[in-house]
Short mmCIF file of C-alpha atoms in Angstrom, two decimals:
data_model
loop_
_atom_site.label_atom_id
_atom_site.label_comp_id
_atom_site.label_asym_id
_atom_site.label_seq_id
_atom_site.Cartn_x
_atom_site.Cartn_y
_atom_site.Cartn_z
CA MET M 1 -0.11 -0.07 -0.16
CA LYS M 2 2.87 2.29 0.86
CA LYS M 3 4.23 1.91 -2.77
CA ILE M 4 1.04 1.88 -4.20
CA VAL M 5 0.73 5.43 -2.41
CA LEU M 6 4.73 6.47 -2.96
CA LEU M 7 3.92 5.47 -6.64
CA ILE M 8 1.34 7.96 -7.15
CA LEU M 9 3.10 11.04 -5.42
CA VAL M 10 6.11 10.94 -7.89
CA VAL M 11 3.40 10.32 -11.01
CA PHE M 12 1.78 13.60 -9.35
CA VAL M 13 4.99 15.27 -9.24
CA VAL M 14 6.42 14.54 -12.36
CA ALA M 15 2.93 15.40 -13.83
CA LEU M 16 2.94 19.04 -12.09
CA SER M 17 6.52 19.17 -13.03
CA CYS M 18 5.98 18.85 -16.83
CA HIS M 19 2.89 21.23 -16.84
CA GLU M 20 4.86 23.56 -15.70
CA ILE M 21 7.56 23.65 -18.22
CA SER M 22 5.05 23.75 -20.55
CA LEU M 23 3.31 27.00 -19.80
CA SER M 24 3.55 29.04 -22.39
CA GLU M 25 5.13 32.40 -21.87
CA GLU M 26 3.19 35.75 -21.38
CA LEU M 27 3.22 37.86 -24.40
CA ASN M 28 5.03 41.18 -23.02
CA ALA M 29 7.82 42.92 -23.49
CA GLN M 30 10.58 40.84 -22.15
CA SER M 31 9.27 37.55 -23.83
CA LEU M 32 9.53 38.95 -27.03
CA GLU M 33 12.83 40.39 -26.28
CA GLU M 34 13.72 36.87 -25.66
CA PHE M 35 12.53 35.67 -28.31
CA SER M 36 14.45 38.25 -30.91
CA LYS M 37 17.69 36.71 -29.24
CA ALA M 38 16.76 33.50 -30.04
CA TYR M 39 15.97 33.57 -33.37
CA ARG M 40 18.01 35.30 -35.96
CA TYR M 41 14.80 36.50 -38.02
CA PHE M 42 12.73 37.38 -35.37
CA MET M 43 12.75 41.33 -34.10
CA THR M 44 11.12 43.54 -32.19
CA LEU M 45 9.70 47.31 -33.36
CA LYS M 46 8.95 50.08 -31.58
CA PRO M 47 5.69 50.44 -29.93
CA ALA M 48 2.56 51.42 -32.13
CA ALA M 49 1.00 54.81 -31.16
CA ASP M 50 -1.13 53.64 -28.44
CA GLY M 51 1.68 51.99 -26.86
CA SER M 52 0.90 48.26 -28.41
CA LEU M 53 4.01 46.52 -28.63
CA ARG M 54 5.33 45.24 -32.09
CA TYR M 55 7.37 42.33 -33.89
CA ILE M 56 7.62 40.94 -37.31
CA TYR M 57 9.83 38.14 -38.53
CA ALA M 58 10.44 36.15 -41.68
CA ASP M 59 9.15 32.60 -42.06
CA TYR M 60 9.93 29.84 -43.95
CA ALA M 61 8.04 30.75 -46.77
CA ALA M 62 9.63 34.31 -47.96
CA HIS M 63 7.09 36.23 -46.18
CA LEU M 64 7.50 39.39 -43.49
CA HIS M 65 4.47 39.02 -40.75
CA ALA M 66 4.18 42.11 -38.49
CA TRP M 67 1.83 41.70 -35.46
CA VAL M 68 0.55 44.30 -33.22
CA VAL M 69 -0.26 43.16 -29.41
CA LYS M 70 -3.66 44.15 -28.31
CA ASN M 71 -5.04 43.12 -25.15
CA GLY M 72 -2.56 40.26 -24.79
CA ARG M 73 -2.69 38.80 -28.08
CA SER M 74 -1.27 39.31 -31.39
CA GLU M 75 -3.46 40.73 -34.86
CA LEU M 76 -1.50 40.84 -37.55
CA ALA M 77 -0.67 44.58 -38.51
CA TRP M 78 0.97 43.67 -42.00
CA GLU M 79 2.78 40.92 -44.35
CA THR M 80 4.61 40.80 -47.31
CA ALA M 81 4.09 39.26 -50.57
CA SER M 82 6.77 36.16 -51.16
CA LEU M 83 9.85 37.57 -51.57
CA GLY M 84 10.54 35.40 -54.34
CA SER M 85 13.66 33.50 -51.96
CA PRO M 86 14.61 32.95 -48.75
CA VAL M 87 15.19 35.62 -46.09
CA THR M 88 19.26 35.93 -45.77
CA SER M 89 19.18 38.72 -43.31
CA LEU M 90 16.74 40.80 -41.45
CA PHE M 91 17.17 43.60 -38.93
CA VAL M 92 15.39 46.71 -37.63
CA ALA M 93 17.58 50.14 -37.38
CA ASP M 94 17.92 53.84 -37.92
CA ILE M 95 19.44 53.03 -41.32
CA ASP M 96 20.11 56.49 -42.39
CA ALA M 97 19.98 58.44 -39.11
CA ASN M 98 16.38 60.66 -39.47
CA GLY M 99 15.25 59.31 -35.92
CA GLU M 100 13.14 56.75 -37.38
CA ASP M 101 13.71 52.78 -37.81
CA GLU M 102 13.97 51.02 -40.66
CA ILE M 103 13.21 47.32 -41.49
CA ALA M 104 15.88 45.86 -43.73
CA VAL M 105 15.70 42.41 -45.52
CA SER M 106 17.79 40.63 -48.01
CA THR M 107 16.96 37.46 -49.97
CA ALA M 108 18.97 34.54 -51.13
CA ARG M 109 17.91 35.67 -54.83
CA GLY M 110 19.66 38.95 -54.65
CA ARG M 111 16.97 41.45 -53.42
CA ILE M 112 17.65 44.51 -50.87
CA ILE M 113 14.45 46.00 -49.66
CA ILE M 114 14.40 48.68 -47.20
CA TYR M 115 10.73 49.54 -45.22
CA ASP M 116 9.58 51.64 -43.14
CA ALA M 117 9.26 50.42 -39.48
CA ASP M 118 5.87 52.56 -39.09
CA ASP M 119 3.52 52.52 -42.04
CA TYR M 120 5.40 49.42 -43.40
CA GLN M 121 5.97 51.53 -46.99
CA ARG M 122 8.28 49.98 -49.25
CA LEU M 123 11.10 52.96 -49.27
CA HIS M 124 14.21 51.54 -51.66
CA GLU M 125 14.60 48.53 -53.28
CA ASN M 126 17.79 47.81 -55.35
CA PHE M 127 16.08 48.30 -59.07
CA LEU M 128 19.12 50.02 -60.57
CA GLU M 129 21.64 47.22 -59.58
CA PRO M 130 20.03 44.21 -59.12
CA PHE M 131 22.24 40.46 -57.69
CA ARG M 132 22.26 37.21 -58.26
CA THR M 133 22.87 36.19 -54.80
CA ILE M 134 22.92 37.66 -51.45
CA ASP M 135 24.70 35.80 -48.48
CA CYS M 136 24.14 38.35 -45.60
CA MET M 137 23.72 41.96 -45.11
CA ILE M 138 23.97 44.03 -41.94
CA ALA M 139 23.99 47.70 -41.29
CA ALA M 140 26.77 49.87 -39.34
CA ASN M 141 28.02 53.04 -39.40
CA ILE M 142 31.73 53.09 -40.15
CA ASP M 143 32.83 56.26 -41.51
CA ASP M 144 32.22 60.04 -40.76
CA ASP M 145 28.76 60.74 -41.59
CA PRO M 146 25.87 60.16 -39.44
CA GLN M 147 23.85 57.67 -41.32
CA SER M 148 25.00 53.48 -41.51
CA GLU M 149 26.52 52.06 -43.94
CA ILE M 150 24.84 48.48 -45.88
CA ILE M 151 27.34 45.76 -45.42
CA PHE M 152 26.93 42.89 -47.42
CA ILE M 153 28.12 40.08 -49.13
CA ALA M 154 26.32 39.54 -52.48
CA GLU M 155 27.98 37.13 -55.46
CA ASP M 156 31.02 36.63 -53.74
CA GLN M 157 32.32 40.04 -52.87
CA LEU M 158 31.79 42.29 -49.96
CA ASN M 159 29.60 45.67 -51.08
CA ILE M 160 29.70 48.80 -48.61
CA TYR M 161 26.60 51.30 -50.07
CA ASP M 162 25.73 54.26 -48.70
CA GLY M 163 22.80 53.62 -46.26
CA SER M 164 21.20 57.02 -46.88
CA SER M 165 22.03 57.88 -50.75
CA ALA M 166 22.50 54.17 -51.37
CA ALA M 167 25.33 54.55 -53.68
CA LEU M 168 28.42 52.16 -53.88
CA GLU M 169 30.88 53.03 -51.33
CA TRP M 170 33.38 49.78 -51.87
CA ARG M 171 33.28 46.72 -53.08
CA SER M 172 36.29 43.74 -52.55
CA PRO M 173 37.72 43.13 -56.12
CA ASP M 174 38.19 39.77 -54.73
CA ASN M 175 36.47 36.64 -53.69
CA TYR M 176 34.95 36.10 -50.17
CA THR M 177 31.94 34.45 -48.54
CA ALA M 178 30.35 34.31 -45.57
CA SER M 179 26.86 33.87 -43.83
CA GLU M 180 27.36 36.29 -40.83
CA ILE M 181 28.90 40.01 -40.82
CA GLY M 182 30.07 41.38 -37.66
CA VAL M 183 31.10 45.26 -36.89
CA ALA M 184 33.38 45.85 -33.68
CA ASN M 185 36.58 47.58 -32.78
CA LEU M 186 38.83 44.89 -32.33
CA ASP M 187 42.53 46.25 -31.98
CA ASP M 188 44.60 49.41 -31.17
CA ASP M 189 43.31 52.17 -33.87
CA ASP M 190 40.51 54.18 -34.01
CA GLN M 191 37.81 52.08 -36.51
CA LEU M 192 35.98 49.17 -36.59
CA GLU M 193 36.65 46.52 -38.19
CA ILE M 194 34.05 44.36 -40.93
CA VAL M 195 34.36 40.42 -40.02
CA LEU M 196 33.33 37.52 -41.99
CA ASN M 197 32.51 34.50 -39.90
CA THR M 198 34.63 32.76 -42.47
CA GLY M 199 37.84 33.55 -40.89
CA THR M 200 38.42 37.29 -42.92
CA ILE M 201 38.71 40.66 -41.02
CA PHE M 202 38.89 44.25 -42.65
CA ASP M 203 39.31 47.68 -41.80
CA SER M 204 36.54 49.86 -42.46
CA ARG M 205 38.54 52.87 -43.24
CA PHE M 206 41.11 51.46 -46.12
CA PHE M 207 38.97 47.82 -46.67
CA SER M 208 42.63 46.19 -46.50
CA VAL M 209 42.25 42.89 -44.83
CA GLU M 210 43.71 42.83 -41.46
CA GLN M 211 43.45 38.38 -41.51
CA TYR M 212 42.29 36.27 -44.10
CA SER M 213 41.65 32.37 -43.59
CA ARG M 214 42.39 30.29 -46.70
CA LYS M 215 40.11 28.09 -47.65
CA GLY M 216 38.33 27.77 -44.35
CA ASP M 217 41.53 27.16 -41.75
CA GLN M 218 40.35 29.50 -39.51
CA THR M 219 36.52 30.48 -39.47
CA PHE M 220 34.90 32.39 -36.41
CA GLY M 221 31.67 29.79 -36.18
CA ARG M 222 28.50 31.26 -36.65
CA ARG M 223 25.98 33.59 -34.35
CA LEU M 224 28.84 35.98 -33.68
CA LYS M 225 29.28 38.05 -30.97
CA PHE M 226 32.09 40.48 -29.36
CA LEU M 227 33.12 40.45 -25.74
CA ASP M 228 36.10 41.67 -23.79
CA MET M 229 37.50 38.37 -21.71
CA ASN M 230 40.27 39.52 -20.93
CA GLY M 231 39.69 43.30 -19.95
CA ASP M 232 42.59 44.57 -22.18
CA GLY M 233 39.79 46.75 -24.31
CA TYR M 234 39.73 44.61 -27.31
CA PRO M 235 36.62 42.44 -27.84
CA GLU M 236 37.42 38.92 -28.76
CA ILE M 237 34.91 37.06 -31.07
CA PHE M 238 32.75 34.51 -30.03
CA GLY M 239 31.44 32.21 -32.42
CA GLU M 240 29.15 28.54 -32.19
CA GLU M 241 30.79 26.02 -34.05
CA PRO M 242 28.68 22.34 -35.39
CA GLY M 243 27.46 20.61 -32.37
CA PHE M 244 27.10 23.74 -30.65
CA ALA M 245 30.45 24.70 -29.13
CA LEU M 246 31.79 27.90 -28.79
CA LYS M 247 34.93 29.27 -30.66
CA ILE M 248 36.79 32.11 -29.35
CA TYR M 249 39.32 34.63 -31.15
CA ASP M 250 41.21 37.39 -30.08
CA ALA M 251 42.08 39.42 -32.81
CA TYR M 252 44.39 41.55 -31.30
CA ALA M 253 46.45 38.88 -30.32
CA GLN M 254 46.29 36.50 -33.79
CA ARG M 255 45.35 33.32 -31.53
CA GLU M 256 42.28 31.21 -30.36
CA VAL M 257 41.64 31.20 -27.01
CA TRP M 258 41.38 27.90 -24.78
#
């Protein structure tokens, strides 16, 4: 009898624990921010005029969906028709430094589209200079003007465009590949470095190659992050390897951190 009671108690505790684990997160600003950190193509937007939370994501069918949260429930605010190919980047930023956010998206078949983050109107698309492929894209201010630059890999070349005028600033004469791009100040000069996760690092002022991985012998992994671990004032490069193991690389000392 005691064994039966004990067994029932164990089953009850396990069931209660599973129930607690399976409870869904409340739809609030904190949970949306956690999702934006966990998923590459899930982004929070500034709240609507009435203070309602908003978010946007890209799905596997190459659509964008923007939602607004009303009374704890998501309501569809806007969505695109198919973008024609899988999304290769999605981010939200004040690209042209006018105080308003834009939504930027790139696709595998070479489209770059900029939308207004408030009313979702299309502001720009690369009709004048189409690309066959775009592998990854980021926005960062790497020069002396106020607006950001659009930095991306297209057709195995690194391209840098002005975020306001959409004018080409620089294109690499050599071929490079990457699935992610990061920007950080990794050494003792003033300018930022452009980091390709395949192992190449560029100086953002002169566009010279500071480090180069030949045939992928020194890659940085994926999910690039930058953090100063040793307190020398220069962040290390963090990347995730297959199997979720971390690779940490000190670009200033040009060595892997063990």
